[in-house]
């Protein structure tokens, strides 16, 4: 067992974990931050995406102990300080970029990562960036549209509907 | 002008806020004080005899609470099958026992043998490794044709052979169909495989069983599309728990696509074990476990013949299908290749004679059951592929051949026992030609050629039967349940409303769309109405969500219950306004006396109902709450026309979908934004089936595609933006909203046009390729081009 301390969504947290405990399990089970989801066991689906020290990471692929001392943000920390939806979250709602909601936290975290690196991504860049995030519900159309809209681009002409 | 509320408005989804902020409550997010964790030890061979299970070493491992094996379930019911098919000779299908934990034999990789309950999941897994299980491997039955051959090993020794049923439909037509095919001017024959798929909702299945000894009540939290169906099947047939002592809760559910309809062993196990050990028991499937325990979909091998007369009119269709059932009969498995498939073989066409033969086969593979579309994609795929092949053989335009044979008059009674109430196949095809810019295709083909790519265009139509179903009809066909639905509308004293519905929302947006209907009927704001679903202790007995039935069946129940509310509210209003009931009108949330300026508000009436001081208590009960059950009188028949344009890379065989267009007729539409999203999702699944997804077994029954490393899920870069239109609307004539359902159309309608497009691309480049089986992978395309 190891004692770990990290910042999660701006708050300092600590806990005692086994060496084999994954970051996602620490978040979900110890911290009860159940917004981060587990959709696979081969690091393919991206439902578990969080940011560790500003970089998007699949939290099913990282040990909790590796995040000792890190600054972690999860879906629970994405809304604005007044509780209103962030620009990305609001765009997902506006453009119906989610259905069952299970992939959604990972999609929002992946989108935030993309827009930090590329303020105005093209359709192809968005699709490429989502390579590690699987959604079974939306067919991706409205997710891509929402992310482009969140970057301030006019999406009204993107596709005939 | 698009509306901004009520029926027809693209109201933004209210459920989104909780999902976007990480506040959803999925089953795995539920943790009960004192809960234990169960790990299922599953068979790693496809077929074997269990000689012994020694649990002693495992029982001594740290944290182990209890270990269960098949012996603990002797005398307890097995998992029931909800549909009995009668074969061509009037015999009932063969129905094997399906124990919760394997007894005597294991029959597929993933069959649960033992269940280890421990204080933590890691401890349960560690102890699972220490179990000593002696299994004698037996020859595996995998290929369906081999399974039916003389001398094949049998999946269920007590059944004699591997044939579940041999179904003929319509059996009386067989002779006439054979005759018509013999005498036809032209017959096109196609043999094809409808590839086995795994539904793969992104949330793996989870079950949490809880038991309260104080009142002898069991609760199951589960990832289900239909909590009441699970309560009925598990309570009555497996565990013998009466309904009032059993609560089933399906909270937020992360996608279903059919595979979360069925009652699974893990649900029964967790409920059973929680009583035995008097502690909560939690099971969370890993994705690898989902691949070997969720019911799979499709897996048909078909030969179809289409007969035409000298004028290219369709005269007959004859099909022979082998349908894989897997090792056991999952809840609705027998209905999928029969009543959900054979009845759709007329498609959109006035073919007068049709005969469908289906042999359902047991194999040592995971059970196969309904997956998005369930039987209807299989029907659509073979019919729309064979029509395309016929057009090419005859040298006629595939769209023209379809148009020539369209059904144009409604209602239309098909030769396969269903009656289409409405439709307009010409209109959806016209709309498709417009949105897909079919006339611009040749120019796009030239542009692709200039880039060294082969471009192809594929078109198809589809028809589906949704809104399952008239209970008396499906009862005659073998269903062991009624298929109505129910809604309770509870108006509160201050005028807000809770609507308790039998349908379950796991992505479909019911919490947003259902209030739009009630708001429209009452003329009040949508935000005053909330939907309650998913908890058998809160909702009336409804059958849940599948088969695109929620709005058509449960929505109709909600309309009927709201009508009862309006009737009673008008009585109360007539008392308050001292007017005759016949003169009371309800508009925009105001009750008025016709022809006067006397009125009272919705809230005045609801308050009077609960504070009945000035109230006609002699004639009317206080309160304002009504329930309705709705049993549909027919299926609904959404239809449409789809077009796909692909580019094929001649060097690698890789196919990319460049354009996809869908023109659907869903009848009336409640929320166009949600409907469009449903079509998008279905299209991605259909394109996935056509190009990428394949659930593959080797000859020993080992599942080769058991993770996302091997099973190719469509990703964002595999699909284009889609063009979706649902402006062609022929309202359903037999339900109060005129709705047809939209959840499965995309998955039903898309695979044939993708494959038609690939064949078109290859033929246009001079390759003599008439068919490639799905998934149309680069290696298959390359092989076809170079054969
Ligand atoms: S759960 Fe982490 S990638 Fe799937
Ligand atoms: S919204 Fe359901 S998986 Fe993406």
PDB file of C-alpha atoms in Angstrom, chain B residues 53-250:
ATOM      1  CA  UNK B  53     -14.873 -28.381  -9.364  1.00  0.00           C
ATOM      2  CA  UNK B  54     -12.702 -28.153  -6.256  1.00  0.00           C
ATOM      3  CA  UNK B  55     -13.301 -24.925  -4.387  1.00  0.00           C
ATOM      4  CA  UNK B  56     -11.354 -25.692  -1.210  1.00  0.00           C
ATOM      5  CA  UNK B  57      -8.150 -23.804  -2.011  1.00  0.00           C
ATOM      6  CA  UNK B  58     -10.092 -20.808  -3.285  1.00  0.00           C
ATOM      7  CA  UNK B  59     -12.309 -20.736  -0.210  1.00  0.00           C
ATOM      8  CA  UNK B  60      -9.254 -20.294   1.986  1.00  0.00           C
ATOM      9  CA  UNK B  61      -8.084 -17.220   0.065  1.00  0.00           C
ATOM     10  CA  UNK B  62      -8.220 -13.794   1.728  1.00  0.00           C
ATOM     11  CA  UNK B  63     -11.490 -11.931   1.561  1.00  0.00           C
ATOM     12  CA  UNK B  64     -13.540 -14.777   0.082  1.00  0.00           C
ATOM     13  CA  UNK B  65     -17.130 -14.709   1.296  1.00  0.00           C
ATOM     14  CA  UNK B  66     -18.682 -17.595  -0.588  1.00  0.00           C
ATOM     15  CA  UNK B  67     -18.259 -19.578  -3.783  1.00  0.00           C
ATOM     16  CA  UNK B  68     -21.226 -20.828  -5.808  1.00  0.00           C
ATOM     17  CA  UNK B  69     -21.303 -23.477  -8.534  1.00  0.00           C
ATOM     18  CA  UNK B  70     -24.018 -25.051 -10.655  1.00  0.00           C
ATOM     19  CA  UNK B  71     -24.813 -27.443  -7.797  1.00  0.00           C
ATOM     20  CA  UNK B  72     -26.141 -24.484  -5.780  1.00  0.00           C
ATOM     21  CA  UNK B  73     -28.753 -23.902  -8.478  1.00  0.00           C
ATOM     22  CA  UNK B  74     -30.181 -27.374  -8.652  1.00  0.00           C
ATOM     23  CA  UNK B  75     -33.937 -27.154  -8.225  1.00  0.00           C
ATOM     24  CA  UNK B  76     -33.886 -23.474  -9.162  1.00  0.00           C
ATOM     25  CA  UNK B  77     -35.329 -22.388 -12.496  1.00  0.00           C
ATOM     26  CA  UNK B  78     -33.169 -21.794 -15.524  1.00  0.00           C
ATOM     27  CA  UNK B  79     -33.253 -18.698 -17.697  1.00  0.00           C
ATOM     28  CA  UNK B  80     -36.542 -18.723 -19.615  1.00  0.00           C
ATOM     29  CA  UNK B  81     -37.071 -18.131 -23.311  1.00  0.00           C
ATOM     30  CA  UNK B  82     -39.844 -15.630 -24.006  1.00  0.00           C
ATOM     31  CA  UNK B  83     -40.911 -16.821 -27.445  1.00  0.00           C
ATOM     32  CA  UNK B  84     -41.889 -20.269 -28.685  1.00  0.00           C
ATOM     33  CA  UNK B  85     -41.724 -20.813 -32.440  1.00  0.00           C
ATOM     34  CA  UNK B  86     -43.777 -23.557 -34.058  1.00  0.00           C
ATOM     35  CA  UNK B  87     -42.053 -25.228 -36.995  1.00  0.00           C
ATOM     36  CA  UNK B  88     -43.272 -26.112 -40.520  1.00  0.00           C
ATOM     37  CA  UNK B  89     -44.638 -29.410 -39.281  1.00  0.00           C
ATOM     38  CA  UNK B  90     -46.597 -27.946 -36.391  1.00  0.00           C
ATOM     39  CA  UNK B  91     -44.044 -28.986 -33.781  1.00  0.00           C
ATOM     40  CA  UNK B  92     -42.800 -26.692 -31.026  1.00  0.00           C
ATOM     41  CA  UNK B  93     -39.165 -25.620 -31.268  1.00  0.00           C
ATOM     42  CA  UNK B  94     -36.589 -27.475 -29.194  1.00  0.00           C
ATOM     43  CA  UNK B  95     -35.942 -25.636 -26.000  1.00  0.00           C
ATOM     44  CA  UNK B  96     -32.866 -26.527 -23.977  1.00  0.00           C
ATOM     45  CA  UNK B  97     -32.412 -25.888 -20.285  1.00  0.00           C
ATOM     46  CA  UNK B  98     -30.311 -22.815 -19.500  1.00  0.00           C
ATOM     47  CA  UNK B  99     -28.980 -22.984 -15.954  1.00  0.00           C
ATOM     48  CA  UNK B 100     -27.733 -19.856 -14.174  1.00  0.00           C
ATOM     49  CA  UNK B 101     -24.351 -21.533 -13.610  1.00  0.00           C
ATOM     50  CA  UNK B 102     -23.302 -24.426 -15.846  1.00  0.00           C
ATOM     51  CA  UNK B 103     -24.452 -27.875 -14.787  1.00  0.00           C
ATOM     52  CA  UNK B 104     -22.671 -30.917 -16.188  1.00  0.00           C
ATOM     53  CA  UNK B 105     -21.468 -29.289 -19.384  1.00  0.00           C
ATOM     54  CA  UNK B 106     -20.113 -25.995 -20.620  1.00  0.00           C
ATOM     55  CA  UNK B 107     -21.438 -24.960 -24.025  1.00  0.00           C
ATOM     56  CA  UNK B 108     -19.604 -21.815 -25.097  1.00  0.00           C
ATOM     57  CA  UNK B 109     -16.519 -19.853 -24.258  1.00  0.00           C
ATOM     58  CA  UNK B 110     -17.799 -17.574 -21.506  1.00  0.00           C
ATOM     59  CA  UNK B 111     -20.387 -19.971 -20.060  1.00  0.00           C
ATOM     60  CA  UNK B 112     -20.259 -19.227 -16.298  1.00  0.00           C
ATOM     61  CA  UNK B 113     -19.074 -22.180 -14.213  1.00  0.00           C
ATOM     62  CA  UNK B 114     -18.592 -20.704 -10.780  1.00  0.00           C
ATOM     63  CA  UNK B 115     -19.072 -17.410  -8.985  1.00  0.00           C
ATOM     64  CA  UNK B 116     -16.636 -16.193  -6.355  1.00  0.00           C
ATOM     65  CA  UNK B 117     -17.880 -13.561  -3.939  1.00  0.00           C
ATOM     66  CA  UNK B 118     -15.293 -11.617  -1.957  1.00  0.00           C
ATOM     67  CA  UNK B 119     -14.802  -8.375  -0.071  1.00  0.00           C
ATOM     68  CA  UNK B 120     -13.073  -6.792  -3.059  1.00  0.00           C
ATOM     69  CA  UNK B 121     -13.092  -7.453  -6.767  1.00  0.00           C
ATOM     70  CA  UNK B 122      -9.359  -8.147  -6.756  1.00  0.00           C
ATOM     71  CA  UNK B 123      -9.774 -10.757  -4.026  1.00  0.00           C
ATOM     72  CA  UNK B 124     -12.629 -12.377  -5.943  1.00  0.00           C
ATOM     73  CA  UNK B 125     -10.491 -12.560  -9.068  1.00  0.00           C
ATOM     74  CA  UNK B 126      -7.483 -13.903  -7.179  1.00  0.00           C
ATOM     75  CA  UNK B 127      -9.624 -16.628  -5.629  1.00  0.00           C
ATOM     76  CA  UNK B 128     -11.136 -17.428  -9.009  1.00  0.00           C
ATOM     77  CA  UNK B 129      -7.647 -18.300 -10.207  1.00  0.00           C
ATOM     78  CA  UNK B 130      -7.326 -20.780  -7.346  1.00  0.00           C
ATOM     79  CA  UNK B 131     -10.394 -22.803  -8.320  1.00  0.00           C
ATOM     80  CA  UNK B 132      -9.553 -26.261  -9.492  1.00  0.00           C
ATOM     81  CA  UNK B 133     -11.868 -27.102 -12.372  1.00  0.00           C
ATOM     82  CA  UNK B 134     -11.510 -30.319 -14.337  1.00  0.00           C
ATOM     83  CA  UNK B 135     -13.162 -30.061 -17.748  1.00  0.00           C
ATOM     84  CA  UNK B 136     -12.948 -32.698 -20.426  1.00  0.00           C
ATOM     85  CA  UNK B 137     -12.990 -30.876 -23.734  1.00  0.00           C
ATOM     86  CA  UNK B 138     -15.513 -32.133 -26.311  1.00  0.00           C
ATOM     87  CA  UNK B 139     -15.611 -31.482 -30.078  1.00  0.00           C
ATOM     88  CA  UNK B 140     -17.058 -28.012 -30.659  1.00  0.00           C
ATOM     89  CA  UNK B 141     -20.008 -27.326 -32.961  1.00  0.00           C
ATOM     90  CA  UNK B 142     -19.296 -24.012 -34.671  1.00  0.00           C
ATOM     91  CA  UNK B 143     -20.237 -23.980 -38.357  1.00  0.00           C
ATOM     92  CA  UNK B 144     -24.007 -24.082 -38.891  1.00  0.00           C
ATOM     93  CA  UNK B 145     -23.972 -26.393 -41.907  1.00  0.00           C
ATOM     94  CA  UNK B 146     -21.701 -28.850 -40.098  1.00  0.00           C
ATOM     95  CA  UNK B 147     -23.935 -28.606 -37.033  1.00  0.00           C
ATOM     96  CA  UNK B 148     -26.862 -29.925 -39.081  1.00  0.00           C
ATOM     97  CA  UNK B 149     -24.927 -32.733 -40.752  1.00  0.00           C
ATOM     98  CA  UNK B 150     -25.300 -36.379 -39.763  1.00  0.00           C
ATOM     99  CA  UNK B 151     -23.026 -37.390 -36.952  1.00  0.00           C
ATOM    100  CA  UNK B 152     -22.294 -33.875 -35.707  1.00  0.00           C
ATOM    101  CA  UNK B 153     -21.548 -33.497 -32.034  1.00  0.00           C
ATOM    102  CA  UNK B 154     -24.571 -32.103 -30.201  1.00  0.00           C
ATOM    103  CA  UNK B 155     -24.672 -28.952 -28.114  1.00  0.00           C
ATOM    104  CA  UNK B 156     -27.526 -30.397 -26.055  1.00  0.00           C
ATOM    105  CA  UNK B 157     -27.352 -34.173 -25.942  1.00  0.00           C
ATOM    106  CA  UNK B 158     -30.934 -34.508 -24.708  1.00  0.00           C
ATOM    107  CA  UNK B 159     -32.295 -32.717 -27.794  1.00  0.00           C
ATOM    108  CA  UNK B 160     -30.959 -35.316 -30.210  1.00  0.00           C
ATOM    109  CA  UNK B 161     -29.570 -32.906 -32.805  1.00  0.00           C
ATOM    110  CA  UNK B 162     -28.686 -29.223 -33.260  1.00  0.00           C
ATOM    111  CA  UNK B 163     -31.809 -28.108 -35.117  1.00  0.00           C
ATOM    112  CA  UNK B 164     -33.904 -25.783 -32.965  1.00  0.00           C
ATOM    113  CA  UNK B 165     -36.662 -25.439 -35.566  1.00  0.00           C
ATOM    114  CA  UNK B 166     -37.311 -25.621 -39.289  1.00  0.00           C
ATOM    115  CA  UNK B 167     -39.727 -22.768 -39.994  1.00  0.00           C
ATOM    116  CA  UNK B 168     -41.629 -22.161 -43.218  1.00  0.00           C
ATOM    117  CA  UNK B 169     -43.550 -19.023 -43.986  1.00  0.00           C
ATOM    118  CA  UNK B 170     -46.049 -18.861 -45.515  1.00  0.00           C
ATOM    119  CA  UNK B 171     -46.058 -22.640 -45.706  1.00  0.00           C
ATOM    120  CA  UNK B 172     -49.239 -22.759 -47.833  1.00  0.00           C
ATOM    121  CA  UNK B 173     -47.517 -20.570 -50.451  1.00  0.00           C
ATOM    122  CA  UNK B 174     -44.548 -22.838 -50.943  1.00  0.00           C
ATOM    123  CA  UNK B 175     -45.873 -24.712 -53.972  1.00  0.00           C
ATOM    124  CA  UNK B 176     -47.025 -21.556 -55.740  1.00  0.00           C
ATOM    125  CA  UNK B 177     -43.686 -19.854 -55.083  1.00  0.00           C
ATOM    126  CA  UNK B 178     -41.737 -22.830 -56.444  1.00  0.00           C
ATOM    127  CA  UNK B 179     -43.936 -22.805 -59.518  1.00  0.00           C
ATOM    128  CA  UNK B 180     -43.509 -19.055 -60.090  1.00  0.00           C
ATOM    129  CA  UNK B 181     -39.742 -19.350 -59.859  1.00  0.00           C
ATOM    130  CA  UNK B 182     -39.721 -22.243 -62.300  1.00  0.00           C
ATOM    131  CA  UNK B 183     -41.754 -20.249 -64.819  1.00  0.00           C
ATOM    132  CA  UNK B 184     -40.038 -16.885 -64.369  1.00  0.00           C
ATOM    133  CA  UNK B 185     -38.513 -14.964 -67.274  1.00  0.00           C
ATOM    134  CA  UNK B 186     -35.509 -14.237 -65.096  1.00  0.00           C
ATOM    135  CA  UNK B 187     -34.312 -15.453 -61.690  1.00  0.00           C
ATOM    136  CA  UNK B 188     -31.526 -13.764 -59.762  1.00  0.00           C
ATOM    137  CA  UNK B 189     -29.892 -15.843 -57.062  1.00  0.00           C
ATOM    138  CA  UNK B 190     -27.617 -14.598 -54.316  1.00  0.00           C
ATOM    139  CA  UNK B 191     -25.937 -16.386 -51.444  1.00  0.00           C
ATOM    140  CA  UNK B 192     -24.802 -14.163 -48.627  1.00  0.00           C
ATOM    141  CA  UNK B 193     -23.780 -13.962 -45.016  1.00  0.00           C
ATOM    142  CA  UNK B 194     -25.245 -11.500 -42.573  1.00  0.00           C
ATOM    143  CA  UNK B 195     -22.221 -11.220 -40.330  1.00  0.00           C
ATOM    144  CA  UNK B 196     -22.339 -11.868 -36.638  1.00  0.00           C
ATOM    145  CA  UNK B 197     -22.039  -8.690 -34.596  1.00  0.00           C
ATOM    146  CA  UNK B 198     -21.687  -7.628 -30.988  1.00  0.00           C
ATOM    147  CA  UNK B 199     -23.955  -4.754 -29.962  1.00  0.00           C
ATOM    148  CA  UNK B 200     -21.328  -3.094 -27.772  1.00  0.00           C
ATOM    149  CA  UNK B 201     -23.177  -0.399 -25.885  1.00  0.00           C
ATOM    150  CA  UNK B 202     -20.334   1.618 -24.362  1.00  0.00           C
ATOM    151  CA  UNK B 203     -21.488   0.830 -20.839  1.00  0.00           C
ATOM    152  CA  UNK B 204     -20.754  -2.819 -20.087  1.00  0.00           C
ATOM    153  CA  UNK B 205     -23.462  -4.722 -18.222  1.00  0.00           C
ATOM    154  CA  UNK B 206     -23.617  -4.370 -14.429  1.00  0.00           C
ATOM    155  CA  UNK B 207     -25.843  -5.955 -11.791  1.00  0.00           C
ATOM    156  CA  UNK B 208     -26.131  -5.166  -8.083  1.00  0.00           C
ATOM    157  CA  UNK B 209     -28.296  -7.461  -5.983  1.00  0.00           C
ATOM    158  CA  UNK B 210     -29.537  -6.321  -2.579  1.00  0.00           C
ATOM    159  CA  UNK B 211     -31.671  -8.067   0.013  1.00  0.00           C
ATOM    160  CA  UNK B 212     -33.544  -6.627   2.961  1.00  0.00           C
ATOM    161  CA  UNK B 213     -34.159  -9.370   5.501  1.00  0.00           C
ATOM    162  CA  UNK B 214     -36.422  -7.150   7.588  1.00  0.00           C
ATOM    163  CA  UNK B 215     -39.139  -7.096   4.962  1.00  0.00           C
ATOM    164  CA  UNK B 216     -37.949  -9.989   2.787  1.00  0.00           C
ATOM    165  CA  UNK B 217     -37.467  -7.715  -0.219  1.00  0.00           C
ATOM    166  CA  UNK B 218     -34.983  -8.130  -3.022  1.00  0.00           C
ATOM    167  CA  UNK B 219     -33.761  -5.286  -5.199  1.00  0.00           C
ATOM    168  CA  UNK B 220     -31.799  -5.642  -8.409  1.00  0.00           C
ATOM    169  CA  UNK B 221     -30.065  -2.662  -9.973  1.00  0.00           C
ATOM    170  CA  UNK B 222     -29.282  -3.591 -13.539  1.00  0.00           C
ATOM    171  CA  UNK B 223     -28.327  -2.225 -16.938  1.00  0.00           C
ATOM    172  CA  UNK B 224     -31.641  -3.037 -18.578  1.00  0.00           C
ATOM    173  CA  UNK B 225     -33.865  -1.612 -21.290  1.00  0.00           C
ATOM    174  CA  UNK B 226     -36.944  -3.062 -19.543  1.00  0.00           C
ATOM    175  CA  UNK B 227     -36.954  -3.410 -15.760  1.00  0.00           C
ATOM    176  CA  UNK B 228     -40.468  -4.876 -15.580  1.00  0.00           C
ATOM    177  CA  UNK B 229     -39.632  -7.605 -18.079  1.00  0.00           C
ATOM    178  CA  UNK B 230     -36.647  -8.581 -15.936  1.00  0.00           C
ATOM    179  CA  UNK B 231     -38.772  -8.555 -12.799  1.00  0.00           C
ATOM    180  CA  UNK B 232     -41.338 -10.795 -14.454  1.00  0.00           C
ATOM    181  CA  UNK B 233     -38.890 -13.276 -15.965  1.00  0.00           C
ATOM    182  CA  UNK B 234     -36.547 -13.482 -13.015  1.00  0.00           C
ATOM    183  CA  UNK B 235     -39.172 -13.397 -10.297  1.00  0.00           C
ATOM    184  CA  UNK B 236     -41.659 -15.795 -11.834  1.00  0.00           C
ATOM    185  CA  UNK B 237     -39.459 -18.211 -13.779  1.00  0.00           C
ATOM    186  CA  UNK B 238     -36.020 -18.290 -12.172  1.00  0.00           C
ATOM    187  CA  UNK B 239     -36.063 -17.390  -8.504  1.00  0.00           C
ATOM    188  CA  UNK B 240     -39.717 -17.680  -7.498  1.00  0.00           C
ATOM    189  CA  UNK B 241     -39.931 -14.256  -5.859  1.00  0.00           C
ATOM    190  CA  UNK B 242     -43.392 -12.659  -6.027  1.00  0.00           C
ATOM    191  CA  UNK B 243     -43.545  -9.244  -7.684  1.00  0.00           C
ATOM    192  CA  UNK B 244     -44.319  -7.330  -4.494  1.00  0.00           C
ATOM    193  CA  UNK B 245     -41.101  -8.580  -2.943  1.00  0.00           C
ATOM    194  CA  UNK B 246     -38.908  -7.828  -5.923  1.00  0.00           C
ATOM    195  CA  UNK B 247     -37.873  -4.432  -7.194  1.00  0.00           C
ATOM    196  CA  UNK B 248     -35.858  -3.972 -10.382  1.00  0.00           C
ATOM    197  CA  UNK B 249     -34.191  -0.649 -11.061  1.00  0.00           C
ATOM    198  CA  UNK B 250     -32.526   0.311 -14.325  1.00  0.00           C
TER     199      UNK B 250
END
